[in-house]
XYZ file of N, CA and C in Angstrom:
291
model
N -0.620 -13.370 -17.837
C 0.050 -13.668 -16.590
C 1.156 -12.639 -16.335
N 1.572 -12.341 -17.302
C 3.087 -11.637 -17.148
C 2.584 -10.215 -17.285
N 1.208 -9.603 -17.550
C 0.938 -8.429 -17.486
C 0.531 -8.527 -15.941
N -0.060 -9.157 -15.658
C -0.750 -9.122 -14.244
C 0.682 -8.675 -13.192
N 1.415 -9.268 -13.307
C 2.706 -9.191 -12.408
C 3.442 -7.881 -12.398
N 3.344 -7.378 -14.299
C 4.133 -6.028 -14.396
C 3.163 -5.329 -13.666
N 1.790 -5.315 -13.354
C 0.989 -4.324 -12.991
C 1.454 -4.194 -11.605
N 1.702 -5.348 -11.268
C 2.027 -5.344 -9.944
C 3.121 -4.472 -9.241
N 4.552 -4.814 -10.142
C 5.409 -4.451 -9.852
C 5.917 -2.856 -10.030
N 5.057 -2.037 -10.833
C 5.152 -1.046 -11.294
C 3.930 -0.134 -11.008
N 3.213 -0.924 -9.702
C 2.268 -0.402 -9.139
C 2.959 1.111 -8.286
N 2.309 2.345 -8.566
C 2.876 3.649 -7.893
C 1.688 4.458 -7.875
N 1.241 4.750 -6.894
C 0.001 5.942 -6.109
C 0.259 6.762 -7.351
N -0.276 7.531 -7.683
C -0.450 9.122 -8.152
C -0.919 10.256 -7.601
N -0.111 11.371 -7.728
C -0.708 11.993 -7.060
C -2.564 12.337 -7.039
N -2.700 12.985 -6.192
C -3.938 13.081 -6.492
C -5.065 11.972 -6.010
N -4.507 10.627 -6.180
C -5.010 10.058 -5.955
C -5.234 9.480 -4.237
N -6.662 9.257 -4.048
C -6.623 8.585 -2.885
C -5.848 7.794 -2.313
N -5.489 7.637 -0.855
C -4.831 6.147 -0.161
C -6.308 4.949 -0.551
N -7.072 5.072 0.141
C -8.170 4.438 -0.288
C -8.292 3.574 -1.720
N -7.867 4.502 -2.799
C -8.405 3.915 -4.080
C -7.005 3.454 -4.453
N -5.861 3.622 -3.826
C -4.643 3.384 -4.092
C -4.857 1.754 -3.555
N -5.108 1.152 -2.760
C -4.987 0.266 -1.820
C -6.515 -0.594 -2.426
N -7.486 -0.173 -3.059
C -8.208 -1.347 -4.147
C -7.482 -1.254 -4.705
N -7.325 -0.585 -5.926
C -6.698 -0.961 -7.078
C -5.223 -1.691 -6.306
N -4.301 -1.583 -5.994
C -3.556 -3.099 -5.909
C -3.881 -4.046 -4.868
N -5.288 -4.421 -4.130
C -6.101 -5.457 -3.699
C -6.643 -6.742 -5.006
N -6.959 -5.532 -5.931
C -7.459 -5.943 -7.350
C -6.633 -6.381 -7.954
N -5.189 -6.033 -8.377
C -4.365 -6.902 -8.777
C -3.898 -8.109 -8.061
N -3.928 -8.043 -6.499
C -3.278 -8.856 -5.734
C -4.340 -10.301 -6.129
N -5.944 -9.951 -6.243
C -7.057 -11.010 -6.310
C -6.673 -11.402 -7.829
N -6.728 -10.756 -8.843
C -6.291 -10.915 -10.156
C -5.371 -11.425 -10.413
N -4.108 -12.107 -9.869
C -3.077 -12.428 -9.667
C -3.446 -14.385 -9.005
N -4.387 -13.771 -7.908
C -4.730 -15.453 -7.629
C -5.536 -16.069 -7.913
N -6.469 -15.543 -8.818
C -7.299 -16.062 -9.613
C -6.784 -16.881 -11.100
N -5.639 -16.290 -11.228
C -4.529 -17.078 -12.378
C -3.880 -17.949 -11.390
N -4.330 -18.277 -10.477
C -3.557 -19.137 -9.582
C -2.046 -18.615 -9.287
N -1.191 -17.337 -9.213
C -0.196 -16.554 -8.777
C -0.651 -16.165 -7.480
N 0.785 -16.583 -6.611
C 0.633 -15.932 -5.203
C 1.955 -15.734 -4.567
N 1.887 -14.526 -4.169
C 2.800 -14.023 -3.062
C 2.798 -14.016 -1.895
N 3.732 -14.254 -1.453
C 3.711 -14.302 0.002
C 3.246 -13.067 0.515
N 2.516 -13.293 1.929
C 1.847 -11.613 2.437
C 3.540 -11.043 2.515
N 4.387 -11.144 2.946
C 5.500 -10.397 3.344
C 6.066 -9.793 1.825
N 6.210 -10.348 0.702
C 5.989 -9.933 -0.500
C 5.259 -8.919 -0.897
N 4.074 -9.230 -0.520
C 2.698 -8.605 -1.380
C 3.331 -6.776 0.070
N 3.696 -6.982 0.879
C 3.203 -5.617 1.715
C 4.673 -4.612 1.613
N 6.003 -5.964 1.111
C 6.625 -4.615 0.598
C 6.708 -4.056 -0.921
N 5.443 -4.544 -1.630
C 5.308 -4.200 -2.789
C 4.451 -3.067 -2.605
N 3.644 -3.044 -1.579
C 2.580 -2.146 -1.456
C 3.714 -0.636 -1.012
N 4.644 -1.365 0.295
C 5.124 0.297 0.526
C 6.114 0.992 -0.802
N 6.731 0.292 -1.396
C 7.609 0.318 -2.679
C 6.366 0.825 -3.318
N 4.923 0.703 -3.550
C 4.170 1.710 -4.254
C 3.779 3.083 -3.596
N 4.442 3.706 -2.240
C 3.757 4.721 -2.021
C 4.504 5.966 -2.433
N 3.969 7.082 -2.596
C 4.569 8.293 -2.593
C 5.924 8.511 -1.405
N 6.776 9.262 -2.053
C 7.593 9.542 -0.603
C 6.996 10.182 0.712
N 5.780 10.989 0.499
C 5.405 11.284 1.730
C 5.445 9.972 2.891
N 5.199 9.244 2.312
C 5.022 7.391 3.724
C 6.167 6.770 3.710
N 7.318 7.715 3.160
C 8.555 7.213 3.671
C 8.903 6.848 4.934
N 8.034 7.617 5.906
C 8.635 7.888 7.377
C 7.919 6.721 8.485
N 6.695 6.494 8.097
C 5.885 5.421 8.306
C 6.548 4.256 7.765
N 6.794 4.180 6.335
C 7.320 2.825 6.064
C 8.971 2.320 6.686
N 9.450 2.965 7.148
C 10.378 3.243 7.782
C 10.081 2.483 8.739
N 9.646 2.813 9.616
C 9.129 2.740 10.922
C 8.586 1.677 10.954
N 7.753 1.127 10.067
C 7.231 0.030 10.134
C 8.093 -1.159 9.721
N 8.874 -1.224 9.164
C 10.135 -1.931 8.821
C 10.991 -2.048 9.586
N 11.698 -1.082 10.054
C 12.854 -1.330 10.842
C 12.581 -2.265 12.080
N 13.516 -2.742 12.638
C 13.650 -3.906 13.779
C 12.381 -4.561 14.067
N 12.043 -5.513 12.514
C 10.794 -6.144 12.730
C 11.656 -7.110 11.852
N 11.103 -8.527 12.346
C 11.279 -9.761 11.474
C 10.112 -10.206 10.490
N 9.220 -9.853 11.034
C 7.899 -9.990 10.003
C 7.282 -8.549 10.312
N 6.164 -8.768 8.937
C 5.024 -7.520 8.564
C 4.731 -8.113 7.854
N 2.992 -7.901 8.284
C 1.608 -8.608 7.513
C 1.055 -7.143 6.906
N 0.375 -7.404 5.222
C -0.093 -6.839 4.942
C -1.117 -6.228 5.483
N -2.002 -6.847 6.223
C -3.087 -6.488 7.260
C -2.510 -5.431 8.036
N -1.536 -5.424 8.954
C -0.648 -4.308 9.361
C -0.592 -3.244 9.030
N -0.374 -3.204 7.993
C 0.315 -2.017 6.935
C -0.544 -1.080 6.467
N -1.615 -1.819 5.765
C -2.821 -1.352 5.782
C -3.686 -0.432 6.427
N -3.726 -1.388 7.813
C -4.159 -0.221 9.048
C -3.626 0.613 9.234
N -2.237 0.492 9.805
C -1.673 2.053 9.886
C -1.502 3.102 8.576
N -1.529 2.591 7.295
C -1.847 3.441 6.118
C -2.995 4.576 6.252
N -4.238 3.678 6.656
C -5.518 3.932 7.030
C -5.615 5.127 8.079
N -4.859 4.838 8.833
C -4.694 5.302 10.189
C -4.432 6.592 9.986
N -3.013 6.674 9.619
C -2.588 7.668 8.694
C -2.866 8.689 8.444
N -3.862 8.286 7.032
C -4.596 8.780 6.331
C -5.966 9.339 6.720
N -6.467 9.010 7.827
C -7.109 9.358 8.517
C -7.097 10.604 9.366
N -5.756 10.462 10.291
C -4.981 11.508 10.548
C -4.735 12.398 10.060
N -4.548 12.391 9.158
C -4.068 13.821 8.026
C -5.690 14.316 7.870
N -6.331 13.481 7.421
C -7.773 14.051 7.007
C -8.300 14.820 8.052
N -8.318 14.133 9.289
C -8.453 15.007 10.507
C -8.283 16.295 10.447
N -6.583 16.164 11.083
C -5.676 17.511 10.544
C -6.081 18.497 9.478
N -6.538 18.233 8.392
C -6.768 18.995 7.329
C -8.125 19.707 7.716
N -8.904 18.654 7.840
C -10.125 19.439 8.280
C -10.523 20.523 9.647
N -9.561 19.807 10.546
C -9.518 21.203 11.729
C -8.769 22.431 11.338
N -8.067 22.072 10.534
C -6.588 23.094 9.836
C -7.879 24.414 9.067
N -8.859 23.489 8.116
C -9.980 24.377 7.612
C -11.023 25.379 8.423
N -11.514 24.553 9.505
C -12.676 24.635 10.360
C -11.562 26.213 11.458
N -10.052 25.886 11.621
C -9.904 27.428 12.165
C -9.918 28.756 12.061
């Protein structure tokens, strides 16, 4: 139980690593967590997620935080996605010139 939680809490992207595979792997802890019957609140669970990103999504998580009373993980997600998408874009026209 108490490993499941440190995983949680000490959850941090690596470089290198995907947004994508960043965002299973702590889906997987989040399910692993309620399958021991542990649960967080979504407002919990999504600022654990931005507290795991690289500083690059400082500026996004920012943004997505400020002058909001709530944020759903579902939210966060998408625009992560979004994002990340964006950049991939970017990168690939950045190549293709």
């Amino acid at each position: 139980m108490i490993i499941g939680k440190h995983k949680l809490y000490t959850l941090k992207m690596t470089i290198g690593k995907s947004l994508e595979d960043h965002l299973d792997d702590f889906n997987k802890i989040i399910l692993d967590l309620e399958n021991i019957e542990i649960t967080l609140e979504d407002e919990d669970q999504t600022l654990l997620l931005l507290r795991s990103l690289p500083n690059e999504f400082d500026n996004l998580s920012n943004t997505l935080i400020y002058g909001r009373d709530t944020l759903s993980l579902e939210e966060v997600q998408a625009a992560l996605l979004t994002k990340e998408s964006r950049r991939k874009s970017k990168s690939k026209g950045d190549q293709d010139a």
